[in-house]
Amino acid sequence: MRLAPSILLGLVIASISYSCEKGSNDANPGTKSRNYDRKKDEKQPYKTKTEIEREYRSYSEMESLLDSIAKSPPLTDLKPGAMCYAAGPAKGQPGNFTCPICHKVTKYPSDLIQLVESSKRKFSAIKGGMKIIIKEESLCLHCNPDKKGDTVKFIVYYPERKDSLENTIHVYQLNIISQFLAGNRVYKDKMDFESDMKTHVSEFRKIFLGK
Protein backbone atom coordinates (compact mmCIF):
# COMPACT_ATOMS: atom_id res chain seq x y z
CA MET A 1 0.00 0.00 0.00
CA ARG A 2 1.41 3.40 -0.99
CA LEU A 3 1.09 6.30 1.45
CA ALA A 4 0.12 9.75 0.35
CA PRO A 5 3.04 12.24 0.07
CA SER A 6 1.61 14.39 2.88
CA ILE A 7 1.54 11.41 5.25
CA LEU A 8 5.10 10.43 4.33
CA LEU A 9 6.27 13.98 4.99
CA GLY A 10 4.61 13.99 8.41
CA LEU A 11 6.28 10.71 9.36
CA VAL A 12 9.72 12.00 8.35
CA ILE A 13 9.31 15.20 10.38
CA ALA A 14 8.15 13.26 13.45
CA SER A 15 11.12 10.88 13.12
CA ILE A 16 13.64 13.73 12.87
CA SER A 17 12.08 15.53 15.83
CA TYR A 18 12.28 12.40 18.02
CA SER A 19 15.87 11.72 16.95
CA CYS A 20 17.00 15.28 17.78
CA GLU A 21 15.27 15.25 21.16
CA LYS A 22 16.78 11.91 22.12
CA GLY A 23 20.24 12.87 20.91
CA SER A 24 20.11 16.13 22.83
CA ASN A 25 19.34 14.38 26.12
CA ASP A 26 21.98 11.71 25.57
CA ALA A 27 24.70 14.13 24.58
CA ASN A 28 23.93 16.55 27.36
CA PRO A 29 22.65 14.75 30.44
CA GLY A 30 22.85 18.07 32.25
CA THR A 31 19.49 18.98 30.69
CA LYS A 32 17.94 16.89 33.43
CA SER A 33 19.32 19.35 36.02
CA ARG A 34 16.07 21.31 35.87
CA ASN A 35 14.74 18.79 38.38
CA TYR A 36 17.89 19.00 40.56
CA ASP A 37 17.16 19.22 44.27
CA ARG A 38 19.85 21.21 46.13
CA LYS A 39 18.68 19.74 49.43
CA LYS A 40 19.86 16.30 48.32
CA ASP A 41 23.39 17.57 47.67
CA GLU A 42 24.62 17.97 51.23
CA LYS A 43 28.04 19.25 50.23
CA GLN A 44 26.76 22.38 48.51
CA PRO A 45 28.21 25.57 50.04
CA TYR A 46 25.81 27.01 52.59
CA LYS A 47 26.22 30.50 51.09
CA THR A 48 27.09 31.97 47.73
CA LYS A 49 30.01 34.38 47.42
CA THR A 50 27.68 37.37 47.34
CA GLU A 51 25.90 36.14 50.47
CA ILE A 52 29.25 35.52 52.18
CA GLU A 53 30.21 39.17 51.79
CA ARG A 54 26.90 40.14 53.31
CA GLU A 55 27.05 37.56 56.10
CA TYR A 56 30.29 38.68 57.75
CA ARG A 57 29.45 42.27 58.56
CA SER A 58 28.49 41.97 62.20
CA TYR A 59 28.90 39.87 65.32
CA SER A 60 25.19 39.01 65.37
CA GLU A 61 25.25 37.81 61.75
CA MET A 62 28.24 35.54 62.46
CA GLU A 63 26.42 34.22 65.52
CA SER A 64 23.31 33.47 63.43
CA LEU A 65 25.39 31.70 60.78
CA LEU A 66 27.09 29.43 63.31
CA ASP A 67 23.77 28.71 65.01
CA SER A 68 22.24 27.65 61.68
CA ILE A 69 25.16 25.32 60.92
CA ALA A 70 24.99 23.83 64.42
CA LYS A 71 21.26 23.07 63.99
CA SER A 72 21.64 21.61 60.50
CA PRO A 73 21.54 17.81 59.93
CA PRO A 74 24.99 16.16 59.93
CA LEU A 75 26.51 15.40 56.55
CA THR A 76 26.94 11.87 55.24
CA ASP A 77 29.17 10.24 52.63
CA LEU A 78 32.31 12.14 53.65
CA LYS A 79 35.61 10.95 52.18
CA PRO A 80 38.04 9.30 54.63
CA GLY A 81 41.09 10.59 52.77
CA ALA A 82 44.43 8.80 52.45
CA MET A 83 44.22 6.56 55.51
CA CYS A 84 47.58 4.92 54.75
CA TYR A 85 49.41 8.04 55.91
CA ALA A 86 49.99 8.73 59.56
CA ALA A 87 48.35 11.85 60.89
CA GLY A 88 50.69 14.69 61.70
CA PRO A 89 51.72 18.19 60.79
CA ALA A 90 52.17 18.93 57.12
CA LYS A 91 55.78 18.92 55.94
CA GLY A 92 57.47 20.91 53.25
CA GLN A 93 60.82 22.23 52.12
CA PRO A 94 62.58 24.35 54.73
CA GLY A 95 61.85 28.06 54.54
CA ASN A 96 62.88 31.20 56.38
CA PHE A 97 60.47 33.18 58.53
CA THR A 98 61.74 36.69 59.19
CA CYS A 99 60.37 38.21 62.36
CA PRO A 100 58.73 41.63 61.77
CA ILE A 101 59.92 42.71 65.26
CA CYS A 102 63.56 41.60 65.63
CA HIS A 103 64.13 40.78 61.94
CA LYS A 104 65.86 37.51 62.81
CA VAL A 105 65.17 34.28 60.92
CA THR A 106 63.46 31.12 62.20
CA LYS A 107 63.35 27.95 60.10
CA TYR A 108 59.91 26.54 59.28
CA PRO A 109 58.46 24.34 56.51
CA SER A 110 57.88 26.58 53.51
CA ASP A 111 54.21 25.54 53.25
CA LEU A 112 53.62 26.87 56.77
CA ILE A 113 55.10 30.25 55.86
CA GLN A 114 53.13 30.34 52.61
CA LEU A 115 49.90 29.50 54.46
CA VAL A 116 50.37 32.45 56.82
CA GLU A 117 51.08 34.84 53.96
CA SER A 118 48.21 33.63 51.75
CA SER A 119 45.78 33.74 54.70
CA LYS A 120 46.76 37.33 55.50
CA ARG A 121 45.99 38.31 51.90
CA LYS A 122 42.65 36.48 51.88
CA PHE A 123 41.45 37.92 55.17
CA SER A 124 42.52 41.46 54.33
CA ALA A 125 40.30 41.24 51.22
CA ILE A 126 37.11 40.41 53.17
CA LYS A 127 34.31 42.83 52.33
CA GLY A 128 31.96 44.23 54.89
CA GLY A 129 32.39 45.23 58.51
CA MET A 130 34.31 42.27 59.95
CA LYS A 131 38.07 42.70 59.95
CA ILE A 132 40.67 39.99 60.55
CA ILE A 133 44.32 40.55 61.42
CA ILE A 134 46.99 37.86 61.77
CA LYS A 135 50.05 38.64 63.88
CA GLU A 136 52.82 36.13 63.25
CA GLU A 137 55.39 37.46 65.75
CA SER A 138 54.87 34.40 67.93
CA LEU A 139 56.47 32.28 65.20
CA CYS A 140 59.80 33.89 66.05
CA LEU A 141 61.75 31.61 68.39
CA HIS A 142 64.26 34.37 69.08
CA CYS A 143 61.56 36.60 70.60
CA ASN A 144 59.81 33.59 72.15
CA PRO A 145 62.58 31.11 73.08
CA ASP A 146 60.35 29.25 75.56
CA LYS A 147 57.59 28.59 73.05
CA LYS A 148 57.26 25.77 70.57
CA GLY A 149 56.18 28.05 67.74
CA ASP A 150 53.71 27.15 64.96
CA THR A 151 51.10 29.54 66.42
CA VAL A 152 49.84 32.98 65.43
CA LYS A 153 47.57 35.61 66.94
CA PHE A 154 44.18 35.68 65.21
CA ILE A 155 42.33 38.94 65.87
CA VAL A 156 38.73 39.66 64.82
CA TYR A 157 37.17 43.15 64.82
CA TYR A 158 33.45 43.89 64.47
CA PRO A 159 32.22 47.43 63.75
CA GLU A 160 29.56 47.37 66.48
CA ARG A 161 31.89 46.05 69.21
CA LYS A 162 34.43 48.12 71.09
CA ASP A 163 36.79 45.28 71.95
CA SER A 164 38.41 42.88 69.50
CA LEU A 165 38.46 39.08 69.86
CA GLU A 166 41.97 37.66 70.06
CA ASN A 167 42.96 33.99 70.03
CA THR A 168 46.20 32.08 69.68
CA ILE A 169 45.71 29.42 67.02
CA HIS A 170 47.87 26.82 65.35
CA VAL A 171 49.00 27.92 61.89
CA TYR A 172 47.34 24.97 60.18
CA GLN A 173 43.98 26.02 61.64
CA LEU A 174 44.10 28.80 59.05
CA ASN A 175 43.19 26.16 56.44
CA ILE A 176 39.85 25.33 57.97
CA ILE A 177 39.10 28.98 58.81
CA SER A 178 39.74 29.96 55.18
CA GLN A 179 37.44 27.21 53.88
CA PHE A 180 34.73 28.17 56.39
CA LEU A 181 34.83 31.83 55.38
CA ALA A 182 34.74 30.79 51.71
CA GLY A 183 31.34 29.20 52.36
CA ASN A 184 32.38 25.54 52.22
CA ARG A 185 30.14 23.19 54.19
CA VAL A 186 32.82 20.46 54.03
CA TYR A 187 36.40 20.90 55.22
CA LYS A 188 39.01 19.03 53.18
CA ASP A 189 42.59 18.72 54.41
CA LYS A 190 45.76 18.02 52.41
CA MET A 191 45.16 14.27 52.55
CA ASP A 192 41.61 14.76 51.14
CA PHE A 193 40.08 13.84 54.50
CA GLU A 194 36.65 15.47 54.70
CA SER A 195 34.83 16.64 57.82
CA ASP A 196 31.55 18.43 58.39
CA MET A 197 31.89 22.10 59.35
CA LYS A 198 29.16 21.33 61.88
CA THR A 199 31.73 19.43 63.96
CA HIS A 200 33.97 22.51 64.10
CA VAL A 201 31.29 24.99 65.25
CA SER A 202 32.62 25.11 68.84
CA GLU A 203 36.06 25.98 67.47
CA PHE A 204 34.56 28.78 65.34
CA ARG A 205 32.48 30.08 68.26
CA LYS A 206 35.62 30.62 70.28
CA ILE A 207 37.50 32.29 67.43
CA PHE A 208 34.70 34.48 66.02
CA LEU A 209 32.40 34.97 69.02
CA GLY A 210 34.68 34.60 72.04
CA LYS A 211 32.43 31.88 73.48
mmCIF file of C-alpha atoms in Angstrom:
data_model
loop_
_atom_site.group_PDB
_atom_site.id
_atom_site.type_symbol
_atom_site.label_atom_id
_atom_site.label_comp_id
_atom_site.label_asym_id
_atom_site.label_seq_id
_atom_site.Cartn_x
_atom_site.Cartn_y
_atom_site.Cartn_z
ATOM 1 C CA MET A 1 0.000 0.000 0.000
ATOM 2 C CA ARG A 2 1.414 3.396 -0.993
ATOM 3 C CA LEU A 3 1.087 6.303 1.451
ATOM 4 C CA ALA A 4 0.121 9.754 0.351
ATOM 5 C CA PRO A 5 3.036 12.236 0.073
ATOM 6 C CA SER A 6 1.612 14.393 2.884
ATOM 7 C CA ILE A 7 1.536 11.406 5.253
ATOM 8 C CA LEU A 8 5.101 10.433 4.335
ATOM 9 C CA LEU A 9 6.273 13.980 4.985
ATOM 10 C CA GLY A 10 4.614 13.987 8.407
ATOM 11 C CA LEU A 11 6.278 10.707 9.365
ATOM 12 C CA VAL A 12 9.719 11.995 8.351
ATOM 13 C CA ILE A 13 9.311 15.202 10.382
ATOM 14 C CA ALA A 14 8.146 13.258 13.446
ATOM 15 C CA SER A 15 11.121 10.876 13.123
ATOM 16 C CA ILE A 16 13.640 13.725 12.870
ATOM 17 C CA SER A 17 12.081 15.532 15.830
ATOM 18 C CA TYR A 18 12.282 12.400 18.020
ATOM 19 C CA SER A 19 15.872 11.719 16.946
ATOM 20 C CA CYS A 20 16.997 15.277 17.783
ATOM 21 C CA GLU A 21 15.271 15.246 21.161
ATOM 22 C CA LYS A 22 16.780 11.909 22.117
ATOM 23 C CA GLY A 23 20.236 12.867 20.911
ATOM 24 C CA SER A 24 20.114 16.129 22.830
ATOM 25 C CA ASN A 25 19.339 14.380 26.118
ATOM 26 C CA ASP A 26 21.984 11.705 25.570
ATOM 27 C CA ALA A 27 24.696 14.133 24.575
ATOM 28 C CA ASN A 28 23.927 16.551 27.363
ATOM 29 C CA PRO A 29 22.648 14.747 30.445
ATOM 30 C CA GLY A 30 22.847 18.074 32.248
ATOM 31 C CA THR A 31 19.492 18.979 30.692
ATOM 32 C CA LYS A 32 17.941 16.893 33.432
ATOM 33 C CA SER A 33 19.324 19.350 36.017
ATOM 34 C CA ARG A 34 16.074 21.312 35.868
ATOM 35 C CA ASN A 35 14.742 18.794 38.381
ATOM 36 C CA TYR A 36 17.892 19.005 40.557
ATOM 37 C CA ASP A 37 17.161 19.216 44.274
ATOM 38 C CA ARG A 38 19.846 21.206 46.135
ATOM 39 C CA LYS A 39 18.677 19.742 49.430
ATOM 40 C CA LYS A 40 19.857 16.303 48.322
ATOM 41 C CA ASP A 41 23.388 17.566 47.672
ATOM 42 C CA GLU A 42 24.618 17.969 51.230
ATOM 43 C CA LYS A 43 28.037 19.251 50.226
ATOM 44 C CA GLN A 44 26.759 22.380 48.509
ATOM 45 C CA PRO A 45 28.210 25.572 50.042
ATOM 46 C CA TYR A 46 25.809 27.013 52.593
ATOM 47 C CA LYS A 47 26.216 30.498 51.092
ATOM 48 C CA THR A 48 27.087 31.970 47.729
ATOM 49 C CA LYS A 49 30.012 34.377 47.420
ATOM 50 C CA THR A 50 27.676 37.369 47.344
ATOM 51 C CA GLU A 51 25.902 36.140 50.468
ATOM 52 C CA ILE A 52 29.245 35.518 52.185
ATOM 53 C CA GLU A 53 30.214 39.165 51.786
ATOM 54 C CA ARG A 54 26.898 40.140 53.313
ATOM 55 C CA GLU A 55 27.046 37.560 56.103
ATOM 56 C CA TYR A 56 30.288 38.678 57.749
ATOM 57 C CA ARG A 57 29.448 42.275 58.562
ATOM 58 C CA SER A 58 28.495 41.972 62.196
ATOM 59 C CA TYR A 59 28.895 39.872 65.320
ATOM 60 C CA SER A 60 25.194 39.006 65.368
ATOM 61 C CA GLU A 61 25.245 37.806 61.754
ATOM 62 C CA MET A 62 28.235 35.540 62.459
ATOM 63 C CA GLU A 63 26.416 34.216 65.519
ATOM 64 C CA SER A 64 23.310 33.471 63.428
ATOM 65 C CA LEU A 65 25.390 31.702 60.776
ATOM 66 C CA LEU A 66 27.089 29.431 63.310
ATOM 67 C CA ASP A 67 23.766 28.706 65.006
ATOM 68 C CA SER A 68 22.235 27.650 61.680
ATOM 69 C CA ILE A 69 25.155 25.320 60.915
ATOM 70 C CA ALA A 70 24.985 23.825 64.416
ATOM 71 C CA LYS A 71 21.258 23.072 63.988
ATOM 72 C CA SER A 72 21.635 21.606 60.499
ATOM 73 C CA PRO A 73 21.536 17.809 59.927
ATOM 74 C CA PRO A 74 24.989 16.161 59.933
ATOM 75 C CA LEU A 75 26.509 15.398 56.552
ATOM 76 C CA THR A 76 26.941 11.867 55.242
ATOM 77 C CA ASP A 77 29.171 10.242 52.630
ATOM 78 C CA LEU A 78 32.314 12.135 53.654
ATOM 79 C CA LYS A 79 35.609 10.951 52.175
ATOM 80 C CA PRO A 80 38.038 9.304 54.627
ATOM 81 C CA GLY A 81 41.093 10.586 52.768
ATOM 82 C CA ALA A 82 44.426 8.796 52.448
ATOM 83 C CA MET A 83 44.221 6.560 55.510
ATOM 84 C CA CYS A 84 47.577 4.922 54.755
ATOM 85 C CA TYR A 85 49.410 8.043 55.906
ATOM 86 C CA ALA A 86 49.993 8.728 59.560
ATOM 87 C CA ALA A 87 48.349 11.851 60.894
ATOM 88 C CA GLY A 88 50.695 14.688 61.703
ATOM 89 C CA PRO A 89 51.717 18.191 60.789
ATOM 90 C CA ALA A 90 52.168 18.927 57.119
ATOM 91 C CA LYS A 91 55.777 18.920 55.940
ATOM 92 C CA GLY A 92 57.474 20.907 53.251
ATOM 93 C CA GLN A 93 60.815 22.229 52.118
ATOM 94 C CA PRO A 94 62.578 24.353 54.733
ATOM 95 C CA GLY A 95 61.853 28.058 54.543
ATOM 96 C CA ASN A 96 62.875 31.202 56.381
ATOM 97 C CA PHE A 97 60.474 33.179 58.533
ATOM 98 C CA THR A 98 61.742 36.690 59.194
ATOM 99 C CA CYS A 99 60.365 38.214 62.360
ATOM 100 C CA PRO A 100 58.734 41.634 61.772
ATOM 101 C CA ILE A 101 59.924 42.709 65.257
ATOM 102 C CA CYS A 102 63.564 41.604 65.632
ATOM 103 C CA HIS A 103 64.130 40.781 61.943
ATOM 104 C CA LYS A 104 65.860 37.506 62.814
ATOM 105 C CA VAL A 105 65.174 34.282 60.923
ATOM 106 C CA THR A 106 63.458 31.121 62.202
ATOM 107 C CA LYS A 107 63.346 27.952 60.095
ATOM 108 C CA TYR A 108 59.909 26.539 59.279
ATOM 109 C CA PRO A 109 58.456 24.341 56.510
ATOM 110 C CA SER A 110 57.881 26.582 53.508
ATOM 111 C CA ASP A 111 54.206 25.542 53.247
ATOM 112 C CA LEU A 112 53.625 26.866 56.773
ATOM 113 C CA ILE A 113 55.102 30.249 55.861
ATOM 114 C CA GLN A 114 53.128 30.338 52.605
ATOM 115 C CA LEU A 115 49.898 29.497 54.464
ATOM 116 C CA VAL A 116 50.373 32.450 56.816
ATOM 117 C CA GLU A 117 51.078 34.843 53.957
ATOM 118 C CA SER A 118 48.205 33.628 51.753
ATOM 119 C CA SER A 119 45.776 33.741 54.702
ATOM 120 C CA LYS A 120 46.758 37.332 55.496
ATOM 121 C CA ARG A 121 45.990 38.313 51.901
ATOM 122 C CA LYS A 122 42.648 36.480 51.880
ATOM 123 C CA PHE A 123 41.446 37.923 55.169
ATOM 124 C CA SER A 124 42.521 41.460 54.332
ATOM 125 C CA ALA A 125 40.300 41.240 51.224
ATOM 126 C CA ILE A 126 37.112 40.415 53.168
ATOM 127 C CA LYS A 127 34.314 42.827 52.325
ATOM 128 C CA GLY A 128 31.964 44.228 54.891
ATOM 129 C CA GLY A 129 32.389 45.225 58.510
ATOM 130 C CA MET A 130 34.311 42.272 59.953
ATOM 131 C CA LYS A 131 38.074 42.705 59.953
ATOM 132 C CA ILE A 132 40.674 39.989 60.549
ATOM 133 C CA ILE A 133 44.324 40.548 61.420
ATOM 134 C CA ILE A 134 46.993 37.860 61.770
ATOM 135 C CA LYS A 135 50.046 38.645 63.883
ATOM 136 C CA GLU A 136 52.816 36.135 63.247
ATOM 137 C CA GLU A 137 55.388 37.465 65.753
ATOM 138 C CA SER A 138 54.873 34.396 67.933
ATOM 139 C CA LEU A 139 56.473 32.280 65.196
ATOM 140 C CA CYS A 140 59.797 33.892 66.048
ATOM 141 C CA LEU A 141 61.746 31.605 68.391
ATOM 142 C CA HIS A 142 64.258 34.370 69.079
ATOM 143 C CA CYS A 143 61.559 36.599 70.596
ATOM 144 C CA ASN A 144 59.811 33.588 72.145
ATOM 145 C CA PRO A 145 62.584 31.108 73.077
ATOM 146 C CA ASP A 146 60.349 29.252 75.562
ATOM 147 C CA LYS A 147 57.587 28.588 73.049
ATOM 148 C CA LYS A 148 57.260 25.770 70.566
ATOM 149 C CA GLY A 149 56.184 28.053 67.743
ATOM 150 C CA ASP A 150 53.705 27.155 64.958
ATOM 151 C CA THR A 151 51.104 29.539 66.423
ATOM 152 C CA VAL A 152 49.841 32.982 65.431
ATOM 153 C CA LYS A 153 47.574 35.612 66.940
ATOM 154 C CA PHE A 154 44.183 35.681 65.209
ATOM 155 C CA ILE A 155 42.326 38.936 65.865
ATOM 156 C CA VAL A 156 38.729 39.663 64.817
ATOM 157 C CA TYR A 157 37.167 43.146 64.823
ATOM 158 C CA TYR A 158 33.449 43.891 64.473
ATOM 159 C CA PRO A 159 32.223 47.427 63.752
ATOM 160 C CA GLU A 160 29.563 47.366 66.478
ATOM 161 C CA ARG A 161 31.887 46.048 69.215
ATOM 162 C CA LYS A 162 34.434 48.124 71.091
ATOM 163 C CA ASP A 163 36.789 45.278 71.945
ATOM 164 C CA SER A 164 38.412 42.875 69.505
ATOM 165 C CA LEU A 165 38.463 39.085 69.863
ATOM 166 C CA GLU A 166 41.969 37.656 70.063
ATOM 167 C CA ASN A 167 42.960 33.985 70.026
ATOM 168 C CA THR A 168 46.200 32.078 69.682
ATOM 169 C CA ILE A 169 45.706 29.416 67.022
ATOM 170 C CA HIS A 170 47.871 26.817 65.346
ATOM 171 C CA VAL A 171 49.005 27.925 61.892
ATOM 172 C CA TYR A 172 47.341 24.969 60.178
ATOM 173 C CA GLN A 173 43.979 26.024 61.638
ATOM 174 C CA LEU A 174 44.098 28.804 59.050
ATOM 175 C CA ASN A 175 43.194 26.163 56.443
ATOM 176 C CA ILE A 176 39.846 25.333 57.968
ATOM 177 C CA ILE A 177 39.102 28.977 58.810
ATOM 178 C CA SER A 178 39.735 29.956 55.180
ATOM 179 C CA GLN A 179 37.442 27.211 53.881
ATOM 180 C CA PHE A 180 34.733 28.167 56.387
ATOM 181 C CA LEU A 181 34.828 31.830 55.378
ATOM 182 C CA ALA A 182 34.744 30.788 51.711
ATOM 183 C CA GLY A 183 31.336 29.197 52.355
ATOM 184 C CA ASN A 184 32.378 25.541 52.221
ATOM 185 C CA ARG A 185 30.142 23.190 54.186
ATOM 186 C CA VAL A 186 32.823 20.458 54.026
ATOM 187 C CA TYR A 187 36.397 20.901 55.223
ATOM 188 C CA LYS A 188 39.008 19.034 53.180
ATOM 189 C CA ASP A 189 42.585 18.724 54.405
ATOM 190 C CA LYS A 190 45.756 18.022 52.413
ATOM 191 C CA MET A 191 45.158 14.271 52.547
ATOM 192 C CA ASP A 192 41.606 14.755 51.141
ATOM 193 C CA PHE A 193 40.076 13.844 54.498
ATOM 194 C CA GLU A 194 36.646 15.475 54.705
ATOM 195 C CA SER A 195 34.833 16.639 57.816
ATOM 196 C CA ASP A 196 31.551 18.427 58.389
ATOM 197 C CA MET A 197 31.892 22.103 59.350
ATOM 198 C CA LYS A 198 29.162 21.329 61.877
ATOM 199 C CA THR A 199 31.727 19.429 63.964
ATOM 200 C CA HIS A 200 33.965 22.514 64.097
ATOM 201 C CA VAL A 201 31.295 24.990 65.247
ATOM 202 C CA SER A 202 32.616 25.111 68.838
ATOM 203 C CA GLU A 203 36.064 25.982 67.470
ATOM 204 C CA PHE A 204 34.564 28.780 65.340
ATOM 205 C CA ARG A 205 32.482 30.079 68.255
ATOM 206 C CA LYS A 206 35.621 30.616 70.285
ATOM 207 C CA ILE A 207 37.496 32.295 67.426
ATOM 208 C CA PHE A 208 34.704 34.481 66.015
ATOM 209 C CA LEU A 209 32.398 34.970 69.023
ATOM 210 C CA GLY A 210 34.679 34.596 72.035
ATOM 211 C CA LYS A 211 32.434 31.881 73.477
#
